[in-house]
């Protein structure tokens, strides 16, 4: 058996200035080995400049059933987008 | 194809009217082209079919390292050796992406390894053939990875999100595999001597039919294929992909000056495609059931690697526990 190596989620920063992005997961005994393994599994072609690993069991996630209550309220708030407003032509770029 | 003959649990594909509301909503999401994610509700058959297919696919990537690994120490130049090492490392990576995707469906890594090591899980029949010469390494890249790409490109649009995303990564890397194989053959056939050309022809004679078998037997009437297509786990029939493979491969063989070992192979003007012979499906079933030329050797190598590495896996875990306990005590 793998000796219960825990599951880690892997996040890679692709380039300077971008945020870390989830790329996949892997099993490793501890954080240091998880980073080593992530280097081999997910960055064989210079895909990154930085790696984060997080134990999968430490991630809290919203449930698919919460999609409505969480995200529907913003449907009616179109005024949060700039395109909601007409800017008079005379006012120029805004 | 790396997953051949995947069972789907289905007796027949049911219509939307026959489904209960939950299943109907699920099917409608798929028909609408939406992706299914790990925490979403899904029919048990969909889950089990995907576990079978993805784990079979992962096992194929892992076992697929063995025939090529055979030539790492004997590659003809340092550059070819570095390339082959990189390719075999990619195959390990592909196996790991896929195992992770399968784990999101609720099966553990250990369970999958156990299924492979006890012979309960299948892997592609192609990896049970031996690699007898350096030309075999060229043929594997050209034909085996070529056939794999043909199958994997549509899988990027599979309805299950984690599988589709793993396939995007894999497809990006796979094209290097096919090209390096063809490059080996171009060097041997166009710049080599008669002996080297004969070596390539011999390799093609051995790899051609097993490569066509990779797509699996004709499945036009198969209920499992129909169900997998309804669930958008599979997008094309086995014969469709096999035809595409033959049509793309024939001119590539011609450029190398090779003869494809099929007397029935001929261009059909009317269909705008090649006619070709039928692979020996008895051989295919024998190999799939464990009786190919290298089945025992492949499985033996996997079992030994797993058993011989146990002390290392356990040692690292013990070290991690000790470190964690030490940090907690401070």
Short mmCIF file of C-alpha atoms in Angstrom, two decimals:
data_model
loop_
_atom_site.label_atom_id
_atom_site.label_comp_id
_atom_site.label_asym_id
_atom_site.label_seq_id
_atom_site.Cartn_x
_atom_site.Cartn_y
_atom_site.Cartn_z
CA UNK A 1 0.00 0.00 0.00
CA UNK A 2 1.12 3.63 -0.36
CA UNK A 3 1.41 3.79 3.45
CA UNK A 4 -1.50 6.28 3.31
CA UNK A 5 0.43 9.04 1.55
CA UNK A 6 -2.02 11.95 1.71
CA UNK A 7 -3.42 13.74 -1.35
CA UNK A 8 -2.13 17.23 -2.16
CA UNK A 9 -3.65 19.78 -4.52
CA UNK A 10 -1.07 21.54 -6.69
CA UNK A 11 -1.14 25.20 -7.77
CA UNK A 12 1.38 26.66 -10.22
CA UNK A 13 2.21 30.29 -11.00
CA UNK A 14 2.78 30.17 -14.75
CA UNK A 15 4.58 33.50 -15.14
CA UNK A 16 5.58 36.42 -12.99
CA UNK A 17 2.57 38.65 -12.43
CA UNK A 18 -0.07 35.91 -12.79
CA UNK A 19 -1.82 34.20 -9.91
CA UNK A 20 -1.27 30.55 -8.94
CA UNK A 21 -3.64 28.22 -10.75
CA UNK A 22 -4.87 24.76 -9.82
CA UNK A 23 -3.25 22.18 -12.12
CA UNK A 24 -4.01 18.84 -10.47
CA UNK A 25 -3.16 16.72 -7.47
CA UNK A 26 -0.72 14.06 -6.30
CA UNK A 27 0.17 11.85 -3.35
CA UNK A 28 3.20 12.60 -1.17
CA UNK A 29 4.24 11.92 2.43
CA UNK A 30 4.85 15.59 3.33
CA UNK A 31 4.86 19.12 1.91
CA UNK A 32 8.51 19.09 0.86
CA UNK A 33 8.09 15.87 -1.11
CA UNK A 34 4.81 17.15 -2.54
CA UNK A 35 6.67 20.15 -4.00
CA UNK A 36 9.42 17.88 -5.38
CA UNK A 37 6.88 15.58 -6.97
CA UNK A 38 4.85 18.51 -8.32
CA UNK A 39 8.00 19.78 -10.03
CA UNK A 40 8.36 16.41 -11.83
CA UNK A 41 4.71 15.80 -12.58
CA UNK A 42 3.45 19.26 -13.52
CA UNK A 43 6.41 21.38 -14.69
CA UNK A 44 8.46 19.22 -17.05
CA UNK A 45 8.25 21.94 -19.72
CA UNK A 46 8.96 25.12 -17.80
CA UNK A 47 5.28 25.61 -16.99
CA UNK A 48 5.93 27.54 -13.82
CA UNK A 49 7.95 29.92 -11.67
CA UNK A 50 6.39 28.93 -8.33
CA UNK A 51 4.52 25.98 -6.78
CA UNK A 52 1.98 25.83 -3.96
CA UNK A 53 0.80 22.56 -2.46
CA UNK A 54 -2.15 22.23 -0.08
CA UNK A 55 -3.39 19.11 1.60
CA UNK A 56 -6.64 18.21 -0.20
CA UNK A 57 -8.30 17.54 3.19
CA UNK A 58 -7.62 21.19 4.21
CA UNK A 59 -9.67 22.65 1.36
CA UNK A 60 -13.24 23.66 2.15
CA UNK A 61 -15.49 23.77 -0.92
CA UNK A 62 -19.02 24.97 -1.62
CA UNK A 63 -21.50 22.23 -2.49
CA UNK A 64 -22.98 22.03 -6.02
CA UNK A 65 -26.43 22.49 -4.45
CA UNK A 66 -25.39 25.87 -3.03
CA UNK A 67 -24.87 27.27 -6.52
CA UNK A 68 -28.27 28.97 -6.56
CA UNK A 69 -28.23 30.65 -3.13
CA UNK A 70 -24.59 31.70 -3.57
CA UNK A 71 -24.57 33.06 -7.08
CA UNK A 72 -28.13 33.81 -8.20
CA UNK A 73 -28.45 37.07 -6.22
CA UNK A 74 -25.91 38.75 -8.51
CA UNK A 75 -28.10 38.06 -11.55
CA UNK A 76 -30.33 41.02 -10.67
CA UNK A 77 -27.46 43.43 -10.02
CA UNK A 78 -26.61 44.36 -13.57
CA UNK A 79 -25.85 47.90 -12.36
CA UNK A 80 -22.52 46.52 -11.09
CA UNK A 81 -21.27 46.39 -14.68
CA UNK A 82 -20.09 49.55 -16.48
CA UNK A 83 -22.10 48.57 -19.56
CA UNK A 84 -25.30 49.25 -17.54
CA UNK A 85 -24.76 53.02 -17.91
CA UNK A 86 -25.16 55.15 -21.03
CA UNK A 87 -22.47 57.78 -21.22
CA UNK A 88 -23.47 60.80 -23.36
CA UNK A 89 -21.31 61.04 -26.47
CA UNK A 90 -20.46 64.64 -25.60
CA UNK A 91 -18.78 63.44 -22.37
CA UNK A 92 -16.12 61.52 -24.32
CA UNK A 93 -14.37 58.37 -23.11
CA UNK A 94 -15.13 57.23 -19.61
CA UNK B 1 -7.01 3.38 -27.91
CA UNK B 2 -5.68 3.01 -24.38
CA UNK B 3 -9.02 1.89 -22.99
CA UNK B 4 -10.38 -0.99 -25.03
CA UNK B 5 -13.77 -2.63 -24.50
CA UNK B 6 -14.94 -0.64 -21.47
CA UNK B 7 -18.16 -2.06 -20.02
CA UNK B 8 -20.88 0.46 -19.18
CA UNK B 9 -23.37 -1.55 -17.02
CA UNK B 10 -26.05 -0.64 -19.57
CA UNK B 11 -28.46 -3.20 -21.01
CA UNK B 12 -29.69 -0.60 -23.47
CA UNK B 13 -29.62 3.18 -23.69
CA UNK B 14 -32.74 4.62 -22.11
CA UNK B 15 -34.67 7.59 -23.45
CA UNK B 16 -35.15 10.81 -21.47
CA UNK B 17 -38.82 9.87 -20.82
CA UNK B 18 -37.79 6.65 -19.09
CA UNK B 19 -35.40 8.37 -16.67
CA UNK B 20 -36.25 9.61 -13.20
CA UNK B 21 -36.12 13.42 -12.84
CA UNK B 22 -32.60 13.48 -11.38
CA UNK B 23 -31.15 11.32 -14.13
CA UNK B 24 -33.02 13.28 -16.78
CA UNK B 25 -31.59 16.56 -15.47
CA UNK B 26 -28.15 14.97 -15.57
CA UNK B 27 -28.57 13.76 -19.17
CA UNK B 28 -29.90 17.16 -20.22
CA UNK B 29 -26.79 18.85 -18.80
CA UNK B 30 -24.64 16.48 -20.84
CA UNK B 31 -26.72 17.03 -23.99
CA UNK B 32 -26.28 20.77 -23.40
CA UNK B 33 -22.50 20.28 -23.43
CA UNK B 34 -21.98 21.08 -19.74
CA UNK B 35 -19.15 19.46 -17.80
CA UNK B 36 -19.87 17.15 -14.87
CA UNK B 37 -17.67 17.84 -11.82
CA UNK B 38 -16.69 15.46 -8.97
CA UNK B 39 -19.24 16.67 -6.40
CA UNK B 40 -22.18 16.74 -8.84
CA UNK B 41 -24.79 14.00 -8.66
CA UNK B 42 -24.22 11.32 -11.31
CA UNK B 43 -25.77 7.92 -12.11
CA UNK B 44 -23.79 5.02 -10.61
CA UNK B 45 -23.30 3.53 -14.09
CA UNK B 46 -21.65 6.75 -15.29
CA UNK B 47 -19.34 6.74 -12.29
CA UNK B 48 -18.39 3.07 -12.68
CA UNK B 49 -17.88 3.33 -16.45
CA UNK B 50 -15.60 6.33 -16.01
CA UNK B 51 -13.61 4.63 -13.24
CA UNK B 52 -13.11 1.61 -15.50
CA UNK B 53 -12.11 3.73 -18.49
CA UNK B 54 -9.85 6.24 -16.72
CA UNK B 55 -8.07 3.61 -14.62
CA UNK B 56 -7.55 1.41 -17.69
CA UNK B 57 -6.15 4.44 -19.45
CA UNK B 58 -3.85 5.23 -16.49
CA UNK B 59 -2.63 1.64 -16.22
CA UNK B 60 -1.80 1.72 -19.95
CA UNK B 61 0.37 4.81 -19.50
CA UNK B 62 2.22 3.20 -16.61
CA UNK B 63 2.72 -0.22 -18.21
CA UNK B 64 3.53 1.57 -21.49
CA UNK B 65 6.80 2.73 -19.94
CA UNK B 66 8.12 -0.83 -19.88
CA UNK B 67 8.56 -1.70 -23.59
CA UNK B 68 10.33 1.62 -24.22
CA UNK B 69 12.30 1.53 -20.98
CA UNK B 70 13.89 -1.58 -22.47
CA UNK B 71 15.86 0.64 -24.90
CA UNK B 72 16.93 3.54 -22.65
CA UNK B 73 20.30 1.94 -21.90
CA UNK B 74 20.80 0.95 -25.55
CA UNK B 75 19.70 4.08 -27.42
CA UNK B 76 22.11 4.70 -30.33
CA UNK B 77 23.16 8.24 -29.29
CA UNK B 78 23.18 10.33 -26.14
CA UNK B 79 20.58 12.65 -27.68
CA UNK B 80 18.22 9.75 -28.51
CA UNK B 81 18.68 8.47 -24.97
CA UNK B 82 17.80 11.86 -23.44
CA UNK B 83 14.73 12.09 -25.70
CA UNK B 84 13.57 8.58 -24.84
CA UNK B 85 14.05 9.24 -21.12
CA UNK B 86 11.95 12.39 -21.40
CA UNK B 87 9.24 10.51 -23.27
CA UNK B 88 9.09 7.67 -20.75
CA UNK B 89 8.95 10.26 -17.95
CA UNK B 90 5.99 11.87 -19.72
CA UNK B 91 4.20 8.50 -19.76
CA UNK B 92 4.62 8.28 -15.99
CA UNK B 93 3.23 11.82 -15.69
CA UNK B 94 0.25 10.93 -17.88
CA UNK B 95 -0.48 7.94 -15.69
CA UNK B 96 -0.40 10.17 -12.61
CA UNK B 97 -2.73 12.84 -14.09
CA UNK B 98 -5.20 10.07 -14.94
CA UNK B 99 -5.03 8.29 -11.58
CA UNK B 100 -5.86 11.65 -9.94
CA UNK B 101 -8.83 12.12 -12.27
CA UNK B 102 -10.12 8.63 -11.41
CA UNK B 103 -9.68 9.29 -7.68
CA UNK B 104 -12.15 12.19 -7.88
CA UNK B 105 -14.80 9.51 -8.60
CA UNK B 106 -14.28 7.86 -5.23
CA UNK B 107 -11.81 5.04 -5.93
CA UNK B 108 -8.47 5.17 -4.07
CA UNK B 109 -5.04 4.98 -5.66
CA UNK B 110 -4.29 1.82 -3.69
CA UNK B 111 -7.43 0.11 -4.97
CA UNK B 112 -6.44 0.89 -8.56
CA UNK B 113 -2.88 -0.36 -8.08
CA UNK B 114 -4.26 -3.47 -6.46
CA UNK B 115 -6.58 -4.09 -9.42
CA UNK B 116 -3.63 -3.76 -11.80
CA UNK B 117 -1.21 -5.88 -9.79
CA UNK B 118 -3.70 -8.70 -9.26
CA UNK B 119 -4.59 -8.77 -12.96
CA UNK B 120 -8.21 -7.69 -12.42
CA UNK B 121 -7.79 -4.41 -14.31
CA UNK B 122 -6.96 -4.27 -17.98
CA UNK B 123 -4.49 -2.12 -19.85
CA UNK B 124 -4.03 -1.67 -23.58
CA UNK B 125 -3.17 -4.88 -25.44
CA UNK B 126 -0.41 -3.08 -27.37
CA UNK B 127 2.04 -3.07 -24.45
CA UNK B 128 2.19 -6.84 -24.33
CA UNK B 129 4.36 -7.03 -27.44
CA UNK B 130 8.17 -7.07 -27.22
CA UNK B 131 10.56 -4.33 -28.42
CA UNK B 132 13.16 -6.34 -30.31
CA UNK B 133 15.13 -3.62 -32.10
CA UNK B 134 15.70 0.15 -32.05
CA UNK B 135 13.27 0.43 -34.98
CA UNK B 136 10.53 -0.75 -32.59
CA UNK B 137 11.02 2.43 -30.56
CA UNK B 138 10.45 4.44 -33.74
CA UNK B 139 7.36 2.41 -34.59
CA UNK B 140 5.89 2.81 -31.11
CA UNK B 141 6.17 6.59 -31.30
CA UNK B 142 4.85 6.78 -34.85
CA UNK B 143 2.04 4.18 -34.68
CA UNK B 144 1.20 3.57 -31.02
CA UNK B 145 1.36 7.21 -29.94
CA UNK B 146 -0.25 8.16 -33.25
CA UNK B 147 -3.20 5.87 -32.52
CA UNK B 148 -3.34 7.17 -28.94
CA UNK B 149 -3.55 10.78 -30.15
CA UNK B 150 -6.37 9.90 -32.52
CA UNK B 151 -8.31 8.61 -29.57
CA UNK B 152 -7.28 11.21 -27.02
CA UNK B 153 -8.00 14.38 -28.97
CA UNK B 154 -11.81 13.85 -28.83
CA UNK B 155 -11.50 12.86 -25.14
CA UNK B 156 -10.56 16.47 -24.37
CA UNK B 157 -14.27 17.17 -24.89
CA UNK B 158 -15.39 14.35 -22.59
CA UNK B 159 -18.31 15.25 -20.31
CA UNK B 160 -16.36 14.57 -17.10
CA UNK B 161 -14.37 17.69 -16.21
CA UNK B 162 -11.30 16.16 -14.47
CA UNK B 163 -10.82 13.59 -17.27
CA UNK B 164 -11.21 16.22 -20.01
CA UNK B 165 -8.69 18.52 -18.28
CA UNK B 166 -6.16 15.70 -17.85
CA UNK B 167 -6.54 14.94 -21.55
CA UNK B 168 -5.77 18.55 -22.48
CA UNK B 169 -2.40 18.29 -20.72
CA UNK B 170 -1.71 14.86 -22.17
CA UNK B 171 -2.51 15.86 -25.76
CA UNK B 172 -0.14 18.83 -25.53
CA UNK B 173 2.70 16.46 -24.66
CA UNK B 174 1.75 13.53 -26.88
CA UNK B 175 2.56 15.21 -30.16
CA UNK B 176 6.27 15.26 -29.22
CA UNK B 177 6.05 11.48 -28.71
CA UNK B 178 4.74 10.76 -32.17
CA UNK B 179 7.21 13.08 -33.89
CA UNK B 180 10.26 11.70 -32.10
CA UNK B 181 9.22 8.21 -33.21
CA UNK B 182 8.77 9.22 -36.83
CA UNK B 183 12.08 11.09 -36.68
CA UNK B 184 13.84 7.86 -35.65
CA UNK B 185 12.34 6.12 -38.68
CA UNK B 186 13.12 8.97 -41.10
CA UNK B 187 16.74 8.77 -40.00
CA UNK B 188 16.88 5.00 -40.46
CA UNK B 189 14.92 4.82 -43.72
CA UNK B 190 16.07 7.93 -45.60
CA UNK B 191 19.60 8.30 -44.29
CA UNK B 192 20.35 4.71 -43.30
CA UNK B 193 21.56 1.59 -45.13
CA UNK B 194 19.65 -1.42 -46.46
CA UNK B 195 20.07 -3.31 -43.21
CA UNK B 196 18.51 -0.45 -41.25
CA UNK B 197 15.63 -0.15 -43.72
CA UNK B 198 15.02 -3.90 -43.38
CA UNK B 199 15.01 -3.49 -39.62
CA UNK B 200 12.27 -0.83 -39.86
CA UNK B 201 10.22 -2.94 -42.29
CA UNK B 202 10.46 -5.86 -39.87
CA UNK B 203 9.30 -3.64 -37.01
CA UNK B 204 6.36 -2.32 -39.05
CA UNK B 205 5.38 -5.90 -39.98
CA UNK B 206 5.11 -6.71 -36.27
CA UNK B 207 3.50 -3.46 -35.04
CA UNK B 208 0.95 -2.74 -37.78
CA UNK B 209 -1.82 -5.13 -36.77
CA UNK B 210 -1.46 -4.67 -32.99
CA UNK B 211 -1.69 -0.89 -33.62
CA UNK B 212 -5.00 -1.32 -35.47
CA UNK B 213 -6.25 -3.45 -32.56
CA UNK B 214 -5.63 -0.54 -30.20
CA UNK B 215 -8.94 0.98 -31.30
CA UNK B 216 -10.79 -2.13 -30.08
CA UNK B 217 -13.13 -4.43 -32.02
CA UNK B 218 -15.90 -3.04 -34.27
CA UNK B 219 -18.43 -1.51 -31.92
CA UNK B 220 -21.15 -0.08 -34.13
CA UNK B 221 -23.78 -2.30 -32.48
CA UNK B 222 -22.31 -2.32 -28.99
CA UNK B 223 -24.66 -1.20 -26.20
CA UNK B 224 -21.64 -0.16 -24.10
CA UNK B 225 -20.40 2.15 -26.84
CA UNK B 226 -23.87 3.59 -27.37
CA UNK B 227 -24.21 4.30 -23.64
CA UNK B 228 -20.72 5.83 -23.45
CA UNK B 229 -21.57 8.02 -26.43
CA UNK B 230 -24.86 9.14 -24.85
CA UNK B 231 -22.87 10.13 -21.76
CA UNK B 232 -20.25 11.79 -23.97
CA UNK B 233 -17.47 9.70 -22.47
CA UNK B 234 -16.78 8.46 -25.97
CA UNK B 235 -17.28 10.54 -29.10
CA UNK B 236 -16.39 8.30 -32.06
CA UNK B 237 -16.86 4.64 -32.90
CA UNK B 238 -13.80 2.37 -32.91
CA UNK B 239 -14.07 1.83 -36.67
CA UNK B 240 -14.31 5.54 -37.39
CA UNK B 241 -11.05 6.19 -35.54
CA UNK B 242 -9.34 3.15 -37.06
CA UNK B 243 -10.23 4.39 -40.56
CA UNK B 244 -8.86 7.84 -39.78
CA UNK B 245 -5.65 6.29 -38.47
CA UNK B 246 -5.13 4.16 -41.60
CA UNK B 247 -5.81 7.12 -43.91
CA UNK B 248 -3.26 9.29 -42.11
CA UNK B 249 -0.63 6.58 -41.77
CA UNK B 250 -0.49 5.27 -45.35
CA UNK B 251 1.25 8.35 -46.88
CA UNK B 252 3.65 8.46 -43.91
CA UNK B 253 4.67 4.85 -44.58
CA UNK B 254 5.08 5.67 -48.27
CA UNK B 255 7.45 8.54 -47.48
CA UNK B 256 9.59 6.10 -45.49
CA UNK B 257 9.55 3.64 -48.40
CA UNK B 258 7.84 0.97 -46.28
CA UNK B 259 5.24 -1.61 -47.26
CA UNK B 260 2.24 -1.93 -44.95
CA UNK B 261 1.74 -5.65 -44.35
CA UNK B 262 -1.86 -5.81 -45.56
CA UNK B 263 -2.60 -7.27 -49.02
CA UNK B 264 -6.14 -5.86 -48.87
CA UNK B 265 -4.99 -2.29 -48.37
CA UNK B 266 -6.16 -0.15 -51.32
CA UNK B 267 -7.44 3.36 -51.95
CA UNK B 268 -11.20 3.42 -52.48
CA UNK B 269 -11.99 6.34 -54.77
CA UNK B 270 -15.71 6.13 -54.12
CA UNK B 271 -15.42 6.33 -50.33
CA UNK B 272 -12.46 8.69 -50.44
CA UNK B 273 -10.75 6.40 -47.93
CA UNK B 274 -8.60 3.28 -47.76
CA UNK B 275 -10.03 -0.22 -47.69
CA UNK B 276 -8.05 -2.47 -45.42
CA UNK B 277 -8.05 -5.96 -43.92
CA UNK B 278 -9.49 -7.17 -40.64
CA UNK B 279 -7.14 -7.55 -37.65
CA UNK B 280 -7.07 -10.98 -36.00
CA UNK B 281 -9.56 -10.43 -33.19
CA UNK B 282 -8.80 -13.84 -31.67
CA UNK B 283 -5.24 -12.69 -31.12
CA UNK B 284 -6.57 -9.45 -29.63
CA UNK B 285 -8.80 -11.28 -27.14
CA UNK B 286 -5.99 -13.66 -26.21
CA UNK B 287 -3.64 -10.75 -25.47
CA UNK B 288 -6.32 -8.87 -23.53
CA UNK B 289 -6.98 -11.99 -21.46
CA UNK B 290 -3.35 -12.26 -20.39
CA UNK B 291 -1.88 -14.52 -23.05
CA UNK B 292 0.14 -12.17 -25.25
CA UNK B 293 3.90 -12.51 -25.76
CA UNK B 294 4.82 -10.30 -22.77
CA UNK B 295 1.78 -10.16 -20.42
CA UNK B 296 3.46 -12.06 -17.61
CA UNK B 297 6.70 -10.12 -17.94
CA UNK B 298 4.89 -6.75 -17.84
CA UNK B 299 2.76 -7.59 -14.84
CA UNK B 300 5.74 -9.17 -13.10
CA UNK B 301 7.77 -5.97 -13.58
CA UNK B 302 4.94 -3.85 -12.09
CA UNK B 303 4.48 -6.17 -9.12
CA UNK B 304 8.22 -6.24 -8.42
CA UNK B 305 8.54 -2.43 -8.66
CA UNK B 306 5.66 -2.02 -6.22
CA UNK B 307 6.91 -4.61 -3.73
CA UNK B 308 10.56 -3.48 -3.92
CA UNK B 309 9.56 0.15 -3.32
CA UNK B 310 7.47 -0.56 -0.22
CA UNK B 311 10.32 0.17 2.25
CA UNK B 312 10.86 3.57 0.61
CA UNK B 313 7.18 4.58 0.70
CA UNK B 314 6.86 3.48 4.31
CA UNK B 315 10.15 5.13 5.31
CA UNK B 316 9.11 8.50 3.90
CA UNK B 317 5.76 8.31 5.65
CA UNK B 318 7.40 7.38 8.97
CA UNK B 319 9.75 10.36 8.55
CA UNK B 320 6.80 12.68 7.86
CA UNK B 321 4.93 11.42 10.97
CA UNK B 322 8.04 11.86 13.11
CA UNK B 323 8.60 15.39 11.84
CA UNK B 324 4.94 16.30 12.41
CA UNK B 325 5.08 14.90 15.98
CA UNK B 326 8.31 16.82 16.63
CA UNK B 327 6.82 20.09 15.41
CA UNK B 328 3.71 19.56 17.54
CA UNK B 329 5.85 18.92 20.66
CA UNK B 330 7.79 22.18 20.32
#
